CSV table of C-alpha atoms and ligand atoms in Angstrom, one decimal:
chain,number,residue,atom,x,y,z
A,1,MET,CA,0.0,0.0,0.0
A,2,GLN,CA,1.3,3.4,-0.8
A,3,SER,CA,-1.0,5.6,1.3
A,4,TYR,CA,1.2,8.5,2.0
A,5,GLU,CA,1.9,12.1,1.1
A,6,TYR,CA,4.7,14.5,1.8
A,7,VAL,CA,4.6,18.3,2.6
A,8,VAL,CA,8.0,19.7,1.6
A,9,VAL,CA,8.6,23.1,3.3
A,10,THR,CA,11.4,25.2,1.8
A,11,ASP,CA,9.8,28.7,2.1
A,12,PRO,CA,11.5,30.6,4.9
A,13,GLU,CA,8.3,32.3,5.8
A,14,VAL,CA,6.6,29.0,6.4
A,15,MET,CA,9.6,27.8,8.3
A,16,ALA,CA,9.4,30.9,10.5
A,17,GLU,CA,5.8,30.1,11.3
A,18,LEU,CA,6.7,26.5,12.3
A,19,ALA,CA,9.8,27.6,14.4
A,20,PRO,CA,7.9,28.5,17.6
A,21,LEU,CA,6.0,25.2,17.5
A,22,TRP,CA,9.2,23.3,17.2
A,23,GLU,CA,10.7,25.2,20.1
A,24,ARG,CA,7.8,24.3,22.3
A,25,CYS,CA,8.1,20.6,21.4
A,26,VAL,CA,11.8,20.6,22.0
A,27,ASP,CA,11.5,22.4,25.3
A,28,ALA,CA,8.8,20.0,26.4
A,29,TYR,CA,11.0,17.0,25.6
A,30,LEU,CA,14.1,18.4,27.3
A,31,ALA,CA,12.1,19.2,30.4
A,32,THR,CA,10.7,15.7,30.7
A,33,ILE,CA,12.0,12.4,29.2
A,34,GLY,CA,14.9,14.3,27.6
A,35,LYS,CA,16.4,15.1,31.1
A,36,TYR,CA,18.3,11.8,31.1
A,37,ALA,CA,20.2,9.9,28.4
A,38,PRO,CA,18.2,7.0,26.9
A,39,ALA,CA,19.2,3.5,28.0
A,40,GLY,CA,22.3,2.4,26.1
A,41,MET,CA,23.6,5.9,25.4
A,42,ASP,CA,26.4,7.3,27.5
A,43,GLU,CA,26.2,10.8,29.1
A,44,ALA,CA,28.9,12.3,26.8
A,45,ALA,CA,27.1,11.2,23.6
A,46,TYR,CA,23.8,12.3,25.0
A,47,GLY,CA,25.3,15.7,25.9
A,48,ARG,CA,26.4,16.1,22.3
A,49,MET,CA,23.0,15.1,21.1
A,50,VAL,CA,21.3,17.7,23.4
A,51,ALA,CA,23.7,20.4,22.1
A,52,ALA,CA,22.7,19.5,18.5
A,53,ILE,CA,19.0,19.6,19.5
A,54,GLU,CA,19.4,23.0,21.1
A,55,TYR,CA,21.3,24.3,18.1
A,56,GLN,CA,18.7,23.1,15.8
A,57,ARG,CA,15.9,24.5,17.9
A,58,ASP,CA,17.5,27.9,17.9
A,59,HIS,CA,18.2,27.8,14.1
A,60,PHE,CA,15.1,26.1,13.0
A,61,ALA,CA,14.0,28.8,10.6
A,62,GLU,CA,17.2,28.3,8.7
A,63,THR,CA,16.7,24.6,8.0
A,64,PRO,CA,16.7,24.4,4.2
A,65,ALA,CA,13.9,21.8,3.9
A,66,ARG,CA,11.6,20.0,6.2
A,67,MET,CA,9.4,17.2,5.1
A,68,ALA,CA,6.2,16.3,7.0
A,69,GLU,CA,5.2,12.7,6.3
A,70,ILE,CA,1.5,12.3,6.2
A,71,GLN,CA,-0.9,9.4,5.9
A,72,GLU,CA,-4.6,9.1,5.6
A,73,ARG,CA,-5.7,7.2,8.8
A,74,PHE,CA,-6.6,4.0,7.0
A,75,ALA,CA,-6.2,1.3,9.6
A,76,ALA,CA,-5.4,1.1,13.2
A,77,LEU,CA,-3.7,-2.3,12.7
A,78,ALA,CA,-0.2,-1.0,12.1
A,79,GLU,CA,-0.3,2.7,11.6
A,80,GLY,CA,3.0,3.9,10.1
A,81,SER,CA,3.8,0.7,8.2
A,82,CYS,CA,3.1,2.5,4.9
A,83,VAL,CA,4.9,5.7,5.9
A,84,TYR,CA,8.1,5.0,7.8
A,85,PRO,CA,9.6,2.7,5.1
A,86,GLY,CA,9.4,5.8,2.8
A,87,VAL,CA,11.0,8.0,5.5
A,88,GLN,CA,13.9,5.6,5.7
A,89,ASN,CA,14.3,5.8,1.9
A,90,LEU,CA,14.4,9.6,2.3
A,91,LEU,CA,17.1,9.4,5.0
A,92,LEU,CA,19.2,7.1,2.9
A,93,ALA,CA,18.7,9.3,-0.2
A,94,ALA,CA,19.8,12.3,1.8
A,95,ARG,CA,22.8,10.6,3.1
A,96,GLY,CA,23.7,9.5,-0.4
A,97,LEU,CA,23.7,13.2,-1.4
A,98,GLY,CA,25.8,14.3,1.6
A,99,LEU,CA,22.8,15.9,3.3
A,100,ALA,CA,22.0,15.5,6.9
A,101,ALA,CA,18.5,14.4,7.8
A,102,ASN,CA,16.9,12.9,10.8
A,103,ILE,CA,13.6,11.2,11.7
A,104,THR,CA,11.8,13.1,14.4
A,105,ILE,CA,8.3,12.7,15.9
A,106,TRP,CA,8.2,15.4,18.5
A,107,HIS,CA,5.9,17.5,16.3
A,108,LEU,CA,3.2,15.1,17.5
A,109,MET,CA,3.2,16.8,20.9
A,110,LEU,CA,1.4,19.7,19.1
A,111,GLU,CA,0.1,17.9,16.1
A,112,GLU,CA,-3.1,20.0,15.7
A,113,GLU,CA,-1.1,23.2,15.6
A,114,TRP,CA,1.3,21.8,13.0
A,115,LYS,CA,-1.5,20.6,10.8
A,116,ALA,CA,-3.2,24.0,11.0
A,117,ALA,CA,0.0,25.8,10.2
A,118,LEU,CA,0.5,23.6,7.1
A,119,GLY,CA,-3.1,23.4,6.0
A,120,ILE,CA,-3.2,19.6,6.4
A,121,PRO,CA,-6.7,18.3,6.5
A,122,GLU,CA,-8.2,17.0,9.7
A,123,ASP,CA,-8.5,13.4,8.6
A,124,MET,CA,-4.8,13.1,7.8
A,125,HIS,CA,-2.5,11.8,10.4
A,126,THR,CA,1.2,12.9,10.5
A,127,PHE,CA,4.0,10.5,11.3
A,128,ALA,CA,7.3,12.3,11.1
A,129,ALA,CA,9.0,15.6,10.5
A,130,VAL,CA,12.4,15.3,8.8
A,131,PRO,CA,14.7,18.3,8.8
A,132,VAL,CA,17.1,18.2,5.9
A,133,GLY,CA,20.2,20.4,5.5
A,134,TRP,CA,23.9,20.5,5.0
A,135,PRO,CA,25.7,19.0,8.0
A,136,ARG,CA,27.7,21.2,10.3
A,137,GLY,CA,30.8,19.4,11.5
A,138,ASP,CA,31.1,15.7,11.5
A,139,PHE,CA,28.2,13.7,10.1
A,140,GLY,CA,29.8,10.3,10.6
A,141,PRO,CA,28.4,6.8,10.3
A,142,VAL,CA,25.3,6.0,12.3
A,143,ARG,CA,25.6,3.8,15.5
A,144,CYS,CA,23.9,0.5,15.3
A,145,ARG,CA,23.2,-1.9,18.2
A,146,PRO,CA,25.3,-5.1,17.8
A,147,VAL,CA,23.4,-7.8,15.8
A,148,GLU,CA,23.7,-10.4,18.7
A,149,GLU,CA,21.7,-8.1,20.9
A,150,VAL,CA,18.9,-7.6,18.4
A,151,VAL,CA,18.3,-10.9,16.6
A,152,HIS,CA,16.7,-14.1,18.1
A,153,ARG,CA,16.9,-17.3,16.1
A,154,ASN,CA,13.7,-19.3,15.5
A,155,ARG,CA,12.2,-18.3,18.9
A,156,TRP,CA,12.6,-15.5,21.3
B,1,MET,CA,16.1,5.4,19.3
B,2,GLN,CA,16.9,1.8,18.5
B,3,SER,CA,14.2,0.0,20.4
B,4,TYR,CA,13.7,-3.1,18.3
B,5,GLU,CA,14.5,-6.8,18.1
B,6,TYR,CA,14.1,-9.4,15.3
B,7,VAL,CA,13.1,-13.0,15.5
B,8,VAL,CA,14.5,-14.8,12.5
B,9,VAL,CA,12.8,-18.1,11.7
B,10,THR,CA,14.5,-20.5,9.5
B,11,ASP,CA,13.7,-23.8,11.3
B,12,PRO,CA,11.1,-25.7,9.1
B,13,GLU,CA,9.4,-27.0,12.3
B,14,VAL,CA,8.8,-23.5,13.5
B,15,MET,CA,7.6,-22.5,10.1
B,16,ALA,CA,5.2,-25.4,10.0
B,17,GLU,CA,3.8,-24.2,13.4
B,18,LEU,CA,3.2,-20.8,12.0
B,19,ALA,CA,1.7,-21.9,8.7
B,20,PRO,CA,-1.9,-22.4,10.0
B,21,LEU,CA,-1.8,-19.0,11.7
B,22,TRP,CA,-0.7,-17.4,8.4
B,23,GLU,CA,-3.4,-19.2,6.5
B,24,ARG,CA,-6.1,-17.9,8.9
B,25,CYS,CA,-4.8,-14.4,8.5
B,26,VAL,CA,-4.7,-14.6,4.7
B,27,ASP,CA,-8.2,-16.1,4.4
B,28,ALA,CA,-9.6,-13.4,6.7
B,29,TYR,CA,-8.1,-10.7,4.5
B,30,LEU,CA,-9.2,-12.3,1.2
B,31,ALA,CA,-12.8,-12.7,2.6
B,32,THR,CA,-13.0,-9.0,3.7
B,33,ILE,CA,-11.0,-6.0,2.5
B,34,GLY,CA,-9.1,-8.2,0.1
B,35,LYS,CA,-12.2,-8.9,-2.0
B,36,TYR,CA,-11.5,-5.8,-4.0
B,37,ALA,CA,-8.4,-4.2,-5.5
B,38,PRO,CA,-7.1,-1.3,-3.4
B,39,ALA,CA,-7.7,2.2,-4.8
B,40,GLY,CA,-5.2,2.9,-7.6
B,41,MET,CA,-4.4,-0.8,-8.5
B,42,ASP,CA,-6.1,-2.2,-11.6
B,43,GLU,CA,-7.9,-5.6,-11.4
B,44,ALA,CA,-5.3,-7.4,-13.5
B,45,ALA,CA,-2.5,-6.4,-11.2
B,46,TYR,CA,-4.6,-7.2,-8.2
B,47,GLY,CA,-5.4,-10.6,-9.6
B,48,ARG,CA,-1.7,-11.3,-9.9
B,49,MET,CA,-1.1,-10.2,-6.3
B,50,VAL,CA,-3.9,-12.4,-5.0
B,51,ALA,CA,-2.5,-15.3,-6.9
B,52,ALA,CA,0.9,-14.6,-5.3
B,53,ILE,CA,-0.7,-14.4,-1.9
B,54,GLU,CA,-2.5,-17.7,-2.4
B,55,TYR,CA,0.7,-19.4,-3.6
B,56,GLN,CA,2.5,-18.0,-0.6
B,57,ARG,CA,-0.3,-19.1,1.8
B,58,ASP,CA,-0.1,-22.7,0.4
B,59,HIS,CA,3.7,-22.8,0.5
B,60,PHE,CA,4.3,-20.9,3.7
B,61,ALA,CA,6.2,-23.7,5.4
B,62,GLU,CA,8.7,-23.6,2.6
B,63,THR,CA,9.6,-19.9,3.0
B,64,PRO,CA,13.3,-20.0,3.8
B,65,ALA,CA,13.3,-17.2,6.4
B,66,ARG,CA,10.7,-15.1,8.1
B,67,MET,CA,11.6,-12.1,10.3
B,68,ALA,CA,9.3,-10.8,12.9
B,69,GLU,CA,10.0,-7.3,13.9
B,70,ILE,CA,9.4,-6.5,17.5
B,71,GLN,CA,9.5,-3.5,19.7
B,72,GLU,CA,9.0,-2.9,23.3
B,73,ARG,CA,5.9,-0.8,23.6
B,74,PHE,CA,7.7,2.4,24.7
B,75,ALA,CA,5.5,5.2,23.5
B,76,ALA,CA,2.1,5.6,22.0
B,77,LEU,CA,3.3,8.8,20.3
B,78,ALA,CA,4.3,7.2,17.0
B,79,GLU,CA,4.6,3.5,17.4
B,80,GLY,CA,6.6,2.0,14.6
B,81,SER,CA,8.9,5.0,14.0
B,82,CYS,CA,11.8,3.0,15.5
B,83,VAL,CA,10.9,-0.2,13.8
B,84,TYR,CA,9.7,0.3,10.2
B,85,PRO,CA,12.8,2.2,9.1
B,86,GLY,CA,14.8,-1.0,9.9
B,87,VAL,CA,12.3,-3.1,8.0
B,88,GLN,CA,12.9,-0.9,5.0
B,89,ASN,CA,16.7,-1.5,5.4
B,90,LEU,CA,15.9,-5.2,5.5
B,91,LEU,CA,13.9,-5.0,2.3
B,92,LEU,CA,16.6,-3.0,0.5
B,93,ALA,CA,19.3,-5.4,1.7
B,94,ALA,CA,17.3,-8.4,0.5
B,95,ARG,CA,16.8,-6.8,-2.9
B,96,GLY,CA,20.5,-6.0,-3.1
B,97,LEU,CA,21.1,-9.8,-2.7
B,98,GLY,CA,18.5,-10.8,-5.3
B,99,LEU,CA,16.2,-12.1,-2.6
B,100,ALA,CA,12.4,-11.4,-2.6
B,101,ALA,CA,11.0,-9.9,0.6
B,102,ASN,CA,7.8,-8.1,1.5
B,103,ILE,CA,6.5,-6.1,4.4
B,104,THR,CA,3.3,-7.6,5.8
B,105,ILE,CA,1.3,-6.8,8.9
B,106,TRP,CA,-1.5,-9.4,8.6
B,107,HIS,CA,-0.1,-11.4,11.4
B,108,LEU,CA,-1.5,-8.7,13.7
B,109,MET,CA,-5.0,-10.2,13.1
B,110,LEU,CA,-3.8,-13.0,15.4
B,111,GLU,CA,-1.0,-11.3,17.2
B,112,GLU,CA,-1.4,-13.2,20.5
B,113,GLU,CA,-1.2,-16.5,18.8
B,114,TRP,CA,2.0,-15.5,16.8
B,115,LYS,CA,3.6,-14.3,20.0
B,116,ALA,CA,2.8,-17.5,21.8
B,117,ALA,CA,4.1,-19.6,19.0
B,118,LEU,CA,7.4,-17.7,19.0
B,119,GLY,CA,7.7,-17.2,22.7
B,120,ILE,CA,7.6,-13.5,22.4
B,121,PRO,CA,7.0,-11.8,25.8
B,122,GLU,CA,3.6,-10.2,26.5
B,123,ASP,CA,5.0,-6.7,26.8
B,124,MET,CA,6.5,-6.8,23.3
B,125,HIS,CA,4.5,-5.5,20.4
B,126,THR,CA,5.1,-6.9,16.9
B,127,PHE,CA,5.0,-4.7,13.9
B,128,ALA,CA,5.8,-6.7,10.7
B,129,ALA,CA,6.4,-10.2,9.4
B,130,VAL,CA,8.7,-10.3,6.5
B,131,PRO,CA,8.9,-13.4,4.4
B,132,VAL,CA,12.3,-13.7,2.6
B,133,GLY,CA,13.0,-16.2,-0.2
B,134,TRP,CA,14.3,-16.6,-3.7
B,135,PRO,CA,11.9,-15.0,-6.2
B,136,ARG,CA,9.8,-17.2,-8.4
B,137,GLY,CA,9.4,-15.7,-11.8
B,138,ASP,CA,9.8,-12.0,-12.4
B,139,PHE,CA,10.7,-9.9,-9.3
B,140,GLY,CA,10.9,-6.6,-11.2
B,141,PRO,CA,11.1,-3.0,-10.1
B,142,VAL,CA,8.6,-1.8,-7.5
B,143,ARG,CA,5.8,0.5,-8.5
B,144,CYS,CA,5.9,4.0,-7.0
B,145,ARG,CA,3.1,6.6,-7.1
B,146,PRO,CA,4.2,9.6,-9.3
B,147,VAL,CA,5.9,12.3,-7.3
B,148,GLU,CA,3.4,15.0,-8.2
B,149,GLU,CA,0.7,13.0,-6.6
B,150,VAL,CA,2.6,12.6,-3.4
B,151,VAL,CA,4.4,15.8,-2.7
B,152,HIS,CA,2.9,19.2,-1.5
B,153,ARG,CA,5.2,22.2,-1.6
B,154,ASN,CA,5.3,24.4,1.5
B,155,ARG,CA,1.6,23.9,2.4
B,156,TRP,CA,-0.9,21.1,1.7
C,201,FMN,C1,15.8,17.1,17.2
C,201,FMN,C2,15.8,15.6,17.3
C,201,FMN,C3,14.6,14.9,17.4
C,201,FMN,C4,14.6,13.6,17.4
C,201,FMN,N1,13.4,13.0,17.5
C,201,FMN,C5,13.4,11.6,17.4
C,201,FMN,C6,12.2,11.0,17.4
C,201,FMN,O1,11.2,11.7,17.5
C,201,FMN,N2,12.2,9.7,17.3
C,201,FMN,C7,13.3,8.9,17.2
C,201,FMN,O2,13.3,7.7,17.1
C,201,FMN,N3,14.5,9.5,17.2
C,201,FMN,C8,14.6,10.9,17.3
C,201,FMN,N4,15.8,11.5,17.3
C,201,FMN,C9,17.0,10.6,17.2
C,201,FMN,C10,17.5,10.7,15.8
C,201,FMN,O3,16.6,10.3,14.9
C,201,FMN,C11,18.8,9.8,15.7
C,201,FMN,O4,18.4,8.5,16.0
C,201,FMN,C12,19.8,10.2,16.7
C,201,FMN,O5,20.1,11.6,16.4
C,201,FMN,C13,21.1,9.4,16.6
C,201,FMN,O6,21.5,9.3,15.3
C,201,FMN,P1,23.0,9.2,15.0
C,201,FMN,O7,23.6,7.9,15.6
C,201,FMN,O8,23.0,9.1,13.5
C,201,FMN,O9,23.6,10.5,15.5
C,201,FMN,C14,15.8,12.8,17.3
C,201,FMN,C15,17.0,13.5,17.2
C,201,FMN,C16,17.0,14.9,17.2
C,201,FMN,C17,18.3,15.6,17.0
C,202,FMN,C1,1.1,-11.7,1.5
C,202,FMN,C2,1.1,-10.2,1.4
C,202,FMN,C3,0.8,-9.4,2.5
C,202,FMN,C4,0.9,-8.1,2.4
C,202,FMN,N1,0.6,-7.4,3.5
C,202,FMN,C5,0.8,-6.1,3.5
C,202,FMN,C6,0.6,-5.4,4.6
C,202,FMN,O1,0.2,-6.0,5.6
C,202,FMN,N2,0.8,-4.0,4.6
C,202,FMN,C7,1.2,-3.4,3.4
C,202,FMN,O2,1.3,-2.2,3.4
C,202,FMN,N3,1.4,-4.1,2.3
C,202,FMN,C8,1.2,-5.4,2.3
C,202,FMN,N4,1.4,-6.1,1.2
C,202,FMN,C9,1.8,-5.4,0.0
C,202,FMN,C10,3.3,-5.5,-0.3
C,202,FMN,O3,4.1,-5.1,0.8
C,202,FMN,C11,3.7,-4.7,-1.5
C,202,FMN,O4,3.5,-3.4,-1.3
C,202,FMN,C12,2.9,-5.2,-2.7
C,202,FMN,O5,3.2,-6.6,-2.9
C,202,FMN,C13,3.3,-4.4,-4.0
C,202,FMN,O6,4.7,-4.4,-4.2
C,202,FMN,P1,5.3,-4.6,-5.6
C,202,FMN,O7,4.9,-3.3,-6.3
C,202,FMN,O8,6.8,-4.6,-5.3
C,202,FMN,O9,4.8,-5.8,-6.2
C,202,FMN,C14,1.3,-7.4,1.2
C,202,FMN,C15,1.6,-8.2,0.1
C,202,FMN,C16,1.5,-9.6,0.2
C,202,FMN,C17,1.9,-10.4,-1.0
């Protein structure tokens, strides 16, 4: 099934309208779950991630492009199964071009406001907001959990 | 976040245990929503897909590998955002190797039974079941909706 649509935002005026929404989402995250490093990430790495998040919050309006991934709410069975594979294709394509891009879902904390700002119809559900831009500094290889930790053979 | 685990089933005995569950899921689908081609797919293409689905139902136990994608239920905000990108990586890697693989979610119709058969803990939620095997016949390029249909610029 290919039940998805993208809103690609490159207009600086639209980005400026979205910036305060993003700031509220980031601040809500940092004040709650974001207070501590997630399990499996050391404090130093998490500190670097928080610094990147704060930088991006404060420079949101300059992000060259932002994609909002949208899907008609078609089935509660596995929402997102039609959308996130395409998001991953987008991330891989961006990396292939030397662009930095990230999957984020924090816009969902204020989903109604984001939808209103972008004119997205009521009956559409949004799944990801992907900032895309030229990397600042080192945009190295991604970290992956070791395969032995992640894979079970034949049974759990 | 990398909150996911895979169960890789290659043991024919385990596959044989799963086969009747898959058959029930397929039959339930074909008797309901699967009666008609999804919007945007012509009847001939849908007929070929149904034939492939029936073939796969009847030869399920011979599928060389099946992956169940699992995630701890960690947030209702956007379930699947940590899991489906990895599923897409799996599909792309399979294709790179000349293997046929497909994302499916029908096992969710009988999720408790699948989890019991595979010994997956109660508090884990499953997101996809991906059959992997050598393609029979033509495993051509995938169809994609045209980009003009899918992308909105700056606003909906
Ligand atoms: C602003 C921001 C928001 C993020 N939001 C999410 C999110 O909503 N869901 C998620 O799974 N990961 C989220 N992440 C994590 C990133 O997608 C990515 O996994 C993380 O930056 C580590 O990637 P790296 O190893 O390539 O640096 C977020 C990261 C940043 C910087
Ligand atoms: C047995 C079977 C089950 C499927 N289940 C799902 C599903 O649960 N969700 C979904 O989005 N697509 C499902 N599909 C669709 C496939 O993932 C794929 O999109 C479809 O076969 C068209 O791909 P193609 O253009 O490469 O042939 C299923 C297909 C088959 C054959």
